[in-house]
Amino acid sequence: MASQDVLSQTARLASSSAVLQVLFRGVTFGLNAFTLRYLSRELIGVVNVRLTLLYSTVVFLAREAFRRACLSGSTKRNWTKTINLLWLTVPFGVFWSIFLGLVWLHFLEVPDPSVVPHYQAGVVAFGLSAIIELLGEPFWVLAQAHLLVRLKVIAESLSVVSKCILTVILVVLYPQWGLYIFSLAQLLYASVLVMCYVIYFGMFLGSPEATKKSFPVARLKALLPNLVEDETFVNWKEARLTWSFFKQSFLKQILTEGERYVMTFLNVLNFGDQGVYDIVSNLGSLVARFIFLPIEESFYVFFAKVLERGKTVKDQKQDDIAMAANVLELLLKLVLLIGLTITVFGYAYSQLALDIYGGSMLSSGTGPDLLRCYSLYVLFLAINGVTECFTFASMCKEEVDRYNFVMLALSFTFLCISYFLTHWHGSVGFILANCFNMGIRIAHSIHYIYDYFKESTYRPLTGLLPSPFLVLVYIISGVITSFSEVFFCCSKGWMARLIHVGMGALCFAATFITMFCTETKLIHFARSQFLYRYMKKGT
């Protein structure tokens, strides 16, 4: 597939993912806000921190390395061996689910049954849901590798909506069920997700559309493990790359979920405070999940297809290098401006957002300070997502192995800093530690990108330098909205709140107009690769 075609399909994947995620997640956002009125902070803390951490750890350790390895390189490969390798995620998931489940049941503090009933059943259900979800891994990788644009987003969105609807019904009708409610909802989520993939491929494989696309798999049965006569069961090159990524993914999981591990194993916060922290964290990361994650996942596929691992810039096709450098520069500029916008406007509107979303339970106490800090953290997340996306897509196996040592040092440093900052500044310390962690990772990726392109004429890192005039507008907007919050928000009635929102809208409009006038290259890229193609697809 030509590089331009890969770029076009990747842009469609990212834009469609973002639009559909906003649509479906908007529904779940409202449903979650509704259920907050019926639940205790302690129950939210156990579900969203303790049990979700068990689920995410099992899933991440069992599949992340396989995803990275099997999405690298061309789609022209022996897919039978790749699918065989991907099915190994299931026994890995069973092992991690049993091992970590025993840890969660016997080595961690058990919540008070009168406040959070049925904890043991919750641990079993969340571990089982992780195993069920891993059954769909071959389908997910095949869809992602062939840029099946909407399948992933629709499947995930339907499963999330199903989970939220069941949660709302059970919370309203049977609030005394406690963790049974979230256990059933989590099992439904995993089941719907896998069934969406199975049903889609059952209809797609063998169809005229699949034949037209020369799809490498003809029957649904071919997606099951198959022995190839006189050949190895898996591609050993992919298997070795998987092992390298596994060592890295183990450390990356600690860095990604580090604050939850500290909360879970060191008991620095009670379950109630954990619940507030998690709600604020999820609210603050909405943009990261809606926009940054689809961009990172989609363009990882683009860079992995366009660039060849282990080769220098001079040894690769120069047209591909030019396109990769241009796309990287504009992606960095795009996520930088989105992150700056959230940081500037998030500071002045955190308290109002929390008051509307969860009432006084969230808008009083440490909630607003948490969300303000998280607005800054979103900027770090934005830049790190794109820089690591390029870095991981272009690193050779030896470079991945060396990076594992960097991740090991970062993991240990992050856990220590999290522990001390939490004792110094409560739950805000977790976010400050995350900012430090992301800053170090960004610095490492920037150093790698600089070295990668230093022998060429391309300088994609200039994407991290916004227009000085735009920076000035951001500063002025931040000052105006901060004063507006002091004078009009949030205990002075709805009219004062509307004035505060109006001031923010005017400042945002001024910022956007300035962005449109000063960042013309980025606007052209966004219109040609995201908006235009999406609108053309719709018509």
Coordinates of C-alpha atoms in Angstrom, one line a residue:
M1 CA 0.0 0.0 0.0
A2 CA 1.4 3.4 -1.0
S3 CA 2.4 5.8 1.8
Q4 CA -0.2 8.4 0.8
D5 CA -2.9 5.7 0.9
V6 CA -1.8 4.7 4.4
L7 CA -1.8 8.3 5.6
S8 CA -5.3 8.8 4.1
Q9 CA -6.8 5.7 5.8
T10 CA -5.0 6.5 9.0
A11 CA -6.4 10.0 9.1
R12 CA -9.9 8.5 8.5
L13 CA -9.3 6.0 11.3
A14 CA -8.3 8.7 13.8
S15 CA -11.0 11.2 12.9
S16 CA -13.8 8.7 12.7
S17 CA -12.6 7.2 16.0
A18 CA -12.6 10.6 17.7
V19 CA -16.1 11.6 16.4
L20 CA -17.7 8.2 17.3
Q21 CA -16.1 8.2 20.7
V22 CA -17.4 11.6 21.4
L23 CA -20.9 10.5 20.3
F24 CA -21.1 7.3 22.3
R25 CA -19.0 8.5 25.3
G26 CA -21.4 11.5 25.6
V27 CA -24.1 9.1 26.4
T28 CA -22.0 7.3 29.0
F29 CA -20.9 10.6 30.5
G30 CA -24.5 11.5 31.3
L31 CA -25.3 8.0 32.6
N32 CA -22.2 8.1 34.9
A33 CA -23.2 11.5 36.2
F34 CA -26.6 10.1 37.1
T35 CA -25.3 7.1 39.0
L36 CA -23.0 9.3 41.1
R37 CA -26.0 10.5 43.0
Y38 CA -26.8 6.9 44.1
L39 CA -23.3 5.6 45.1
S40 CA -21.0 6.2 48.0
R41 CA -17.5 7.4 47.5
E42 CA -16.1 4.2 49.0
L43 CA -17.9 2.0 46.5
I44 CA -16.7 4.2 43.7
G45 CA -13.1 3.9 45.0
V46 CA -13.2 0.1 45.2
V47 CA -14.7 -0.3 41.7
N48 CA -12.8 2.4 39.8
V49 CA -9.4 2.0 41.5
R50 CA -9.1 -1.5 43.1
L51 CA -11.1 -3.7 40.7
T52 CA -10.5 -1.7 37.6
L53 CA -6.7 -1.9 38.3
L54 CA -6.9 -5.7 38.5
Y55 CA -8.7 -5.8 35.1
S56 CA -6.5 -3.3 33.4
T57 CA -3.3 -5.0 34.7
V58 CA -4.4 -8.4 33.5
V59 CA -5.4 -7.2 30.1
F60 CA -2.3 -5.0 29.6
L61 CA 0.2 -7.6 30.6
A62 CA -1.4 -10.3 28.5
R63 CA -1.9 -8.4 25.3
E64 CA 0.1 -5.1 25.0
A65 CA 3.3 -6.7 23.8
F66 CA 1.5 -8.9 21.3
R67 CA -0.3 -5.9 19.9
R68 CA 2.9 -3.9 19.4
A69 CA 4.8 -6.7 17.8
C70 CA 2.0 -7.9 15.5
L71 CA 1.1 -4.4 14.2
S72 CA 4.7 -3.8 13.1
G73 CA 5.7 -4.1 9.5
S74 CA 3.6 -4.8 6.4
T75 CA 0.2 -6.5 6.3
K76 CA 1.7 -9.0 3.7
R77 CA 2.8 -11.7 6.1
N78 CA 1.9 -15.2 7.1
W79 CA -1.2 -14.3 9.0
T80 CA -1.7 -17.9 10.2
K81 CA 1.4 -17.6 12.4
T82 CA 0.5 -14.1 13.6
I83 CA -2.9 -15.3 14.6
N84 CA -1.4 -18.3 16.4
L85 CA 0.9 -15.9 18.3
L86 CA -2.1 -13.7 19.3
W87 CA -4.0 -16.6 20.7
L88 CA -1.2 -17.0 23.3
T89 CA -2.7 -13.9 25.0
V90 CA -5.5 -16.1 26.4
P91 CA -3.3 -18.5 28.5
F92 CA -1.3 -15.4 29.5
G93 CA -4.5 -13.8 30.6
V94 CA -5.6 -16.9 32.6
F95 CA -2.2 -16.9 34.4
W96 CA -2.2 -13.2 35.3
S97 CA -5.9 -13.3 36.3
I98 CA -5.4 -16.2 38.8
F99 CA -2.1 -14.8 40.2
L100 CA -3.3 -11.2 40.6
G101 CA -6.7 -12.3 41.8
L102 CA -5.1 -14.2 44.7
V103 CA -3.0 -11.1 45.5
W104 CA -6.2 -8.9 45.5
L105 CA -8.0 -11.4 47.7
H106 CA -5.4 -12.3 50.3
F107 CA -2.7 -9.6 50.4
L108 CA -4.6 -6.4 50.1
E109 CA -6.9 -4.6 52.5
V110 CA -10.4 -5.9 52.2
P111 CA -13.2 -3.2 52.3
D112 CA -15.7 -3.2 55.1
P113 CA -18.5 -5.5 53.9
S114 CA -21.2 -3.2 55.4
V115 CA -20.0 -0.3 53.2
V116 CA -18.8 -2.3 50.1
P117 CA -20.4 -5.7 50.0
H118 CA -19.4 -8.7 47.8
Y119 CA -15.8 -7.8 47.3
Q120 CA -14.7 -11.4 46.6
A121 CA -17.3 -11.8 43.8
G122 CA -16.1 -8.5 42.3
V123 CA -12.5 -9.7 42.1
V124 CA -13.5 -13.0 40.4
A125 CA -15.8 -11.2 37.9
F126 CA -13.3 -8.6 36.9
G127 CA -10.6 -11.2 36.4
L128 CA -13.0 -13.3 34.3
S129 CA -14.0 -10.3 32.2
A130 CA -10.3 -9.7 31.3
I131 CA -10.0 -13.3 30.0
I132 CA -13.2 -13.0 27.9
E133 CA -12.0 -9.8 26.4
L134 CA -8.7 -11.4 25.4
L135 CA -10.7 -13.9 23.2
G136 CA -11.2 -11.1 20.8
E137 CA -7.5 -10.1 20.4
P138 CA -6.9 -11.8 17.0
F139 CA -9.9 -10.0 15.6
W140 CA -8.8 -6.6 17.0
V141 CA -5.3 -6.8 15.6
L142 CA -6.5 -8.0 12.2
A143 CA -9.0 -5.1 12.1
Q144 CA -6.4 -2.5 13.2
A145 CA -3.7 -3.7 10.8
H146 CA -6.1 -3.4 7.8
L147 CA -7.5 -0.1 9.0
L148 CA -11.1 -1.2 9.3
V149 CA -12.1 2.3 10.2
R150 CA -15.2 2.1 12.4
L151 CA -15.3 -1.5 13.7
K152 CA -13.1 -0.9 16.7
V153 CA -14.8 2.3 17.8
I154 CA -18.4 1.0 17.3
A155 CA -17.6 -2.3 19.1
E156 CA -16.0 -0.4 22.1
S157 CA -18.7 2.2 22.2
L158 CA -21.6 -0.3 22.1
S159 CA -20.0 -2.3 24.9
V160 CA -19.5 0.8 27.0
V161 CA -23.0 2.0 26.5
S162 CA -24.4 -1.5 27.3
K163 CA -22.3 -1.6 30.5
C164 CA -23.5 1.9 31.6
I165 CA -27.2 1.2 30.9
L166 CA -27.1 -2.0 32.9
T167 CA -25.3 -0.2 35.7
V168 CA -27.9 2.5 35.9
I169 CA -30.8 0.0 35.9
L170 CA -29.3 -2.1 38.6
V171 CA -28.2 0.9 40.7
V172 CA -31.7 2.3 40.7
L173 CA -33.6 -1.0 41.2
Y174 CA -31.1 -2.9 43.4
P175 CA -28.7 -0.6 45.1
Q176 CA -28.1 -3.1 47.9
W177 CA -26.4 -5.5 45.5
G178 CA -23.2 -3.5 45.8
L179 CA -20.3 -4.9 43.8
Y180 CA -22.6 -7.5 42.1
I181 CA -23.9 -4.6 40.0
F182 CA -20.5 -3.6 38.6
S183 CA -19.4 -7.3 38.3
L184 CA -22.4 -8.1 36.0
A185 CA -21.9 -4.8 34.0
Q186 CA -18.2 -5.6 33.5
L187 CA -18.9 -9.1 32.3
L188 CA -21.5 -7.7 29.9
Y189 CA -19.0 -5.2 28.6
A190 CA -16.4 -7.8 27.7
S191 CA -19.0 -10.1 26.1
V192 CA -20.5 -7.5 23.9
L193 CA -17.1 -6.3 22.8
V194 CA -16.0 -9.8 21.7
M195 CA -19.3 -10.6 20.1
C196 CA -19.2 -7.4 18.0
Y197 CA -15.9 -8.5 16.4
V198 CA -17.0 -12.1 15.9
I199 CA -20.3 -11.0 14.2
Y200 CA -18.5 -8.5 12.0
F201 CA -15.9 -10.9 10.8
G202 CA -18.5 -13.6 10.4
M203 CA -20.3 -11.4 7.9
F204 CA -17.3 -9.7 6.3
L205 CA -15.1 -12.8 5.6
G206 CA -15.9 -14.3 2.2
S207 CA -18.0 -11.3 1.2
P208 CA -17.4 -9.5 -2.2
E209 CA -15.9 -6.5 -0.2
A210 CA -13.3 -8.8 1.5
T211 CA -12.5 -10.4 -1.9
K212 CA -12.1 -6.9 -3.5
K213 CA -9.7 -5.9 -0.7
S214 CA -7.7 -9.1 -1.1
F215 CA -8.2 -9.8 2.6
P216 CA -5.7 -12.4 3.8
V217 CA -8.3 -14.4 5.8
A218 CA -11.1 -16.1 3.9
R219 CA -13.0 -18.0 6.7
L220 CA -13.9 -17.4 10.3
K221 CA -12.3 -20.7 11.1
A222 CA -9.0 -19.4 9.9
L223 CA -9.0 -17.0 12.9
L224 CA -8.6 -20.0 15.3
P225 CA -5.2 -21.5 16.1
N226 CA -4.0 -23.6 13.2
L227 CA -1.0 -25.8 12.7
V228 CA 1.0 -25.2 9.5
E229 CA 2.5 -28.4 8.1
D230 CA 6.3 -28.5 8.1
E231 CA 6.5 -25.0 9.5
T232 CA 6.8 -23.4 13.0
F233 CA 3.7 -22.6 15.0
V234 CA 4.5 -18.9 15.2
N235 CA 6.8 -16.4 13.5
W236 CA 9.8 -16.4 15.8
K237 CA 10.9 -12.9 14.7
E238 CA 7.5 -11.6 15.9
A239 CA 7.8 -13.8 19.1
R240 CA 11.2 -12.3 20.0
L241 CA 9.9 -8.8 19.3
T242 CA 6.9 -9.6 21.6
W243 CA 9.2 -10.6 24.4
S244 CA 11.1 -7.3 24.0
F245 CA 7.9 -5.3 24.2
F246 CA 6.6 -7.4 27.1
K247 CA 9.6 -6.4 29.3
Q248 CA 8.8 -2.8 28.3
S249 CA 5.0 -3.1 28.7
F250 CA 5.5 -4.4 32.3
L251 CA 7.3 -1.2 33.2
K252 CA 5.0 1.0 31.1
Q253 CA 2.0 -0.4 33.0
I254 CA 3.6 0.7 36.3
L255 CA 4.2 4.2 34.8
T256 CA 0.7 4.4 33.4
E257 CA -1.2 3.2 36.4
G258 CA 1.5 4.0 39.0
E259 CA -0.7 6.2 41.3
R260 CA -3.3 3.4 41.5
Y261 CA -0.7 0.9 42.5
V262 CA 0.6 3.2 45.2
M263 CA -3.0 3.7 46.4
T264 CA -3.8 0.0 46.3
F265 CA -0.6 -1.4 47.9
L266 CA 0.5 1.4 50.2
N267 CA -2.9 2.6 51.4
V268 CA -1.9 6.3 51.2
L269 CA -5.6 7.3 50.6
N270 CA -8.8 5.8 52.0
F271 CA -11.3 4.3 49.6
G272 CA -13.5 7.5 49.7
D273 CA -10.6 9.7 48.7
Q274 CA -9.6 7.2 46.1
G275 CA -13.1 7.4 44.6
V276 CA -12.9 11.3 44.3
Y277 CA -9.5 11.1 42.8
D278 CA -10.6 8.5 40.2
I279 CA -13.7 10.5 39.2
V280 CA -11.7 13.7 38.7
S281 CA -9.0 11.7 36.9
N282 CA -11.5 10.2 34.5
L283 CA -13.1 13.6 33.9
G284 CA -9.8 15.2 33.2
S285 CA -8.7 12.5 30.8
L286 CA -11.8 12.7 28.6
V287 CA -9.9 14.5 25.9
A288 CA -7.0 12.1 26.2
R289 CA -9.4 9.2 25.5
F290 CA -11.5 10.9 22.9
I291 CA -8.8 12.5 20.8
F292 CA -5.2 11.7 21.8
L293 CA -5.6 7.9 22.1
P294 CA -7.3 7.5 18.7
I295 CA -4.5 9.6 17.1
E296 CA -1.8 7.7 18.9
E297 CA -3.1 4.3 18.0
S298 CA -3.9 5.2 14.4
F299 CA -0.7 6.9 13.6
Y300 CA 1.4 4.2 15.3
V301 CA 0.0 2.0 12.5
F302 CA 1.0 4.7 9.9
F303 CA 4.5 5.1 11.1
A304 CA 5.0 1.4 11.5
K305 CA 3.9 0.8 7.9
V306 CA 5.8 3.7 6.3
L307 CA 9.1 3.3 8.2
E308 CA 11.3 0.3 8.4
R309 CA 12.6 -0.7 11.8
G310 CA 16.4 -0.6 12.3
K311 CA 17.2 1.4 9.2
T312 CA 18.6 4.9 9.2
V313 CA 17.0 7.8 7.5
K314 CA 19.4 7.5 4.5
D315 CA 18.7 3.8 4.0
Q316 CA 14.9 4.3 3.6
K317 CA 12.7 5.7 0.8
Q318 CA 13.1 9.4 0.9
D319 CA 9.5 10.1 -0.1
D320 CA 8.4 8.0 2.9
I321 CA 10.8 9.8 5.2
A322 CA 9.6 13.2 4.0
M323 CA 6.0 12.2 4.6
A324 CA 6.7 10.7 8.0
A325 CA 8.6 13.9 9.1
N326 CA 5.9 16.2 7.8
V327 CA 3.1 14.2 9.5
L328 CA 5.0 14.0 12.8
E329 CA 5.6 17.8 12.8
L330 CA 2.0 18.5 12.2
L331 CA 0.8 16.0 14.7
L332 CA 3.0 17.5 17.4
K333 CA 1.6 20.9 16.6
L334 CA -1.9 19.6 16.7
V335 CA -1.7 17.9 20.1
L336 CA 0.3 20.7 21.5
L337 CA -2.4 23.3 20.7
I338 CA -5.1 21.0 22.0
G339 CA -3.2 20.5 25.2
L340 CA -2.4 24.2 25.7
T341 CA -6.1 25.0 25.2
I342 CA -7.2 22.5 27.8
T343 CA -4.5 23.7 30.3
V344 CA -5.4 27.4 29.9
F345 CA -9.1 27.0 30.0
G346 CA -9.2 24.0 32.4
Y347 CA -7.7 26.0 35.2
A348 CA -10.6 28.5 35.4
Y349 CA -13.4 26.1 34.7
S350 CA -12.5 23.1 36.9
Q351 CA -14.7 23.9 39.8
L352 CA -17.7 24.7 37.6
A353 CA -17.3 21.5 35.7
L354 CA -17.2 19.4 38.9
D355 CA -20.2 21.1 40.4
I356 CA -22.3 20.4 37.3
Y357 CA -21.1 16.8 37.0
G358 CA -21.1 15.5 40.6
G359 CA -22.5 18.3 42.8
S360 CA -20.8 19.3 46.1
M361 CA -19.3 15.9 46.6
L362 CA -16.8 16.8 43.8
S363 CA -16.7 20.6 43.7
S364 CA -15.8 20.9 47.4
G365 CA -12.5 19.9 49.0
T366 CA -9.6 18.8 46.8
G367 CA -11.7 18.1 43.7
P368 CA -11.1 21.5 41.9
D369 CA -7.4 21.5 42.6
L370 CA -7.1 18.0 41.3
L371 CA -8.8 18.9 38.1
R372 CA -6.7 22.0 37.6
C373 CA -3.5 20.0 38.0
Y374 CA -4.9 17.4 35.6
S375 CA -5.5 20.0 33.0
L376 CA -1.7 20.6 33.0
Y377 CA -1.1 16.9 32.9
V378 CA -3.2 16.6 29.8
L379 CA -0.6 18.7 28.0
F380 CA 2.1 16.3 28.9
L381 CA -0.1 13.4 27.9
A382 CA -0.7 14.9 24.5
I383 CA 3.0 15.4 23.6
N384 CA 4.1 12.1 25.1
G385 CA 1.5 10.2 23.1
V386 CA 2.7 11.4 19.7
T387 CA 6.5 11.3 20.5
E388 CA 6.3 7.8 21.9
C389 CA 4.0 6.7 19.1
F390 CA 6.8 7.6 16.5
T391 CA 9.6 6.3 18.8
F392 CA 8.0 2.8 19.3
A393 CA 7.1 2.5 15.6
S394 CA 10.6 3.2 14.4
M395 CA 12.8 1.5 17.1
C396 CA 14.6 -1.7 16.2
K397 CA 14.5 -4.6 18.7
E398 CA 17.9 -3.7 20.2
E399 CA 16.7 -0.1 20.8
V400 CA 13.5 -1.4 22.4
D401 CA 15.6 -3.6 24.8
R402 CA 17.8 -0.6 25.7
Y403 CA 14.8 1.5 26.4
N404 CA 13.5 -1.1 28.8
F405 CA 16.3 -0.1 31.2
V406 CA 15.2 3.5 30.9
M407 CA 11.7 2.5 31.8
L408 CA 13.0 0.5 34.8
A409 CA 14.7 3.5 36.2
L410 CA 11.6 5.7 35.5
S411 CA 9.3 3.2 37.2
F412 CA 11.3 3.1 40.4
T413 CA 11.7 6.9 40.5
F414 CA 8.1 7.5 39.8
L415 CA 6.9 5.2 42.6
C416 CA 9.2 6.9 45.1
I417 CA 8.1 10.4 44.0
S418 CA 4.4 9.4 44.1
Y419 CA 4.8 8.1 47.6
F420 CA 6.5 11.2 49.0
L421 CA 4.5 13.8 47.0
T422 CA 1.3 12.2 48.3
H423 CA 2.4 12.5 51.9
W424 CA 3.3 16.1 51.2
H425 CA 0.3 17.2 49.1
G426 CA -2.3 14.5 49.3
S427 CA -3.9 13.2 46.1
V428 CA -2.6 16.2 44.1
G429 CA 0.8 14.7 44.6
F430 CA -0.1 11.8 42.3
I431 CA -0.7 14.2 39.4
L432 CA 2.5 16.1 40.0
A433 CA 4.4 12.8 40.0
N434 CA 2.7 11.9 36.7
C435 CA 3.8 15.2 35.2
F436 CA 7.4 14.6 36.2
N437 CA 7.2 11.0 34.8
M438 CA 5.7 12.2 31.5
G439 CA 8.3 15.0 31.2
I440 CA 11.2 12.5 31.5
R441 CA 9.6 10.3 28.9
I442 CA 9.0 13.2 26.5
A443 CA 12.6 14.3 26.9
H444 CA 13.8 10.8 26.0
S445 CA 11.5 10.5 22.9
I446 CA 12.5 14.0 21.7
H447 CA 16.2 13.0 22.0
Y448 CA 15.5 9.9 19.9
I449 CA 13.6 11.8 17.3
Y450 CA 16.3 14.5 17.1
D451 CA 19.0 11.8 16.5
Y452 CA 16.8 9.9 14.0
F453 CA 16.5 13.0 11.7
K454 CA 19.8 14.7 12.4
E455 CA 21.4 13.4 9.2
S456 CA 18.5 14.7 7.1
T457 CA 17.1 18.1 6.3
Y458 CA 13.9 17.4 8.2
R459 CA 13.2 18.9 11.6
P460 CA 9.8 17.6 12.8
L461 CA 10.4 18.8 16.3
T462 CA 9.6 22.4 15.2
G463 CA 6.0 21.3 15.7
L464 CA 6.5 21.9 19.4
L465 CA 7.1 25.6 18.8
P466 CA 3.7 27.5 18.5
S467 CA 3.4 31.0 17.1
P468 CA 4.6 33.7 19.7
F469 CA 1.5 35.7 19.0
L470 CA -0.7 32.7 19.7
V471 CA 1.2 32.1 23.0
L472 CA 0.4 35.7 24.0
V473 CA -3.3 35.2 23.3
Y474 CA -3.2 32.1 25.5
I475 CA -1.7 34.1 28.3
I476 CA -4.2 36.9 28.1
S477 CA -7.1 34.3 27.9
G478 CA -5.8 32.5 31.0
V479 CA -5.6 35.8 33.0
I480 CA -9.1 36.9 32.0
T481 CA -10.8 33.6 32.7
S482 CA -9.0 33.3 36.1
F483 CA -10.3 36.7 37.2
S484 CA -13.7 35.8 35.8
E485 CA -13.7 32.7 38.1
V486 CA -12.9 34.7 41.2
F487 CA -15.7 37.2 40.6
F488 CA -18.4 35.1 39.1
C489 CA -18.0 31.4 40.1
C490 CA -19.3 29.4 41.6
S491 CA -21.4 30.3 44.6
K492 CA -23.1 33.5 43.2
G493 CA -26.0 32.0 41.3
W494 CA -26.6 30.7 37.8
M495 CA -26.5 34.2 36.2
A496 CA -23.0 34.8 37.5
R497 CA -22.0 31.3 36.2
L498 CA -23.4 32.1 32.7
I499 CA -21.3 35.3 32.7
H500 CA -18.3 33.3 33.6
V501 CA -19.0 30.8 30.8
G502 CA -19.6 33.7 28.3
M503 CA -16.2 35.2 29.2
G504 CA -14.6 31.8 28.5
A505 CA -16.4 31.5 25.2
L506 CA -15.2 34.9 24.0
C507 CA -11.6 34.1 25.0
F508 CA -11.8 30.7 23.3
A509 CA -13.1 32.3 20.1
A510 CA -10.3 34.8 20.1
T511 CA -7.8 31.9 20.7
F512 CA -9.3 29.8 17.9
I513 CA -9.3 32.7 15.4
T514 CA -5.7 33.5 16.2
M515 CA -4.8 29.8 15.8
F516 CA -6.6 29.8 12.4
C517 CA -4.6 32.8 11.2
T518 CA -1.1 31.8 12.5
E519 CA -1.0 28.1 12.1
T520 CA -2.0 27.9 8.4
K521 CA 0.0 24.7 7.7
L522 CA -1.6 22.8 10.5
I523 CA -5.1 24.0 9.5
H524 CA -4.5 22.8 5.9
F525 CA -3.4 19.4 7.2
A526 CA -6.3 19.0 9.6
R527 CA -8.8 20.0 6.9
S528 CA -7.3 17.8 4.2
Q529 CA -6.6 14.7 6.2
F530 CA -9.3 14.8 8.9
L531 CA -12.3 17.0 8.2
Y532 CA -12.4 16.8 4.4
R533 CA -12.0 13.1 4.2
Y534 CA -14.5 12.5 7.0
M535 CA -17.1 14.8 5.4
K536 CA -16.4 13.2 2.0
K537 CA -17.0 9.8 3.5
G538 CA -20.3 11.0 5.0
T539 CA -21.6 12.4 1.6

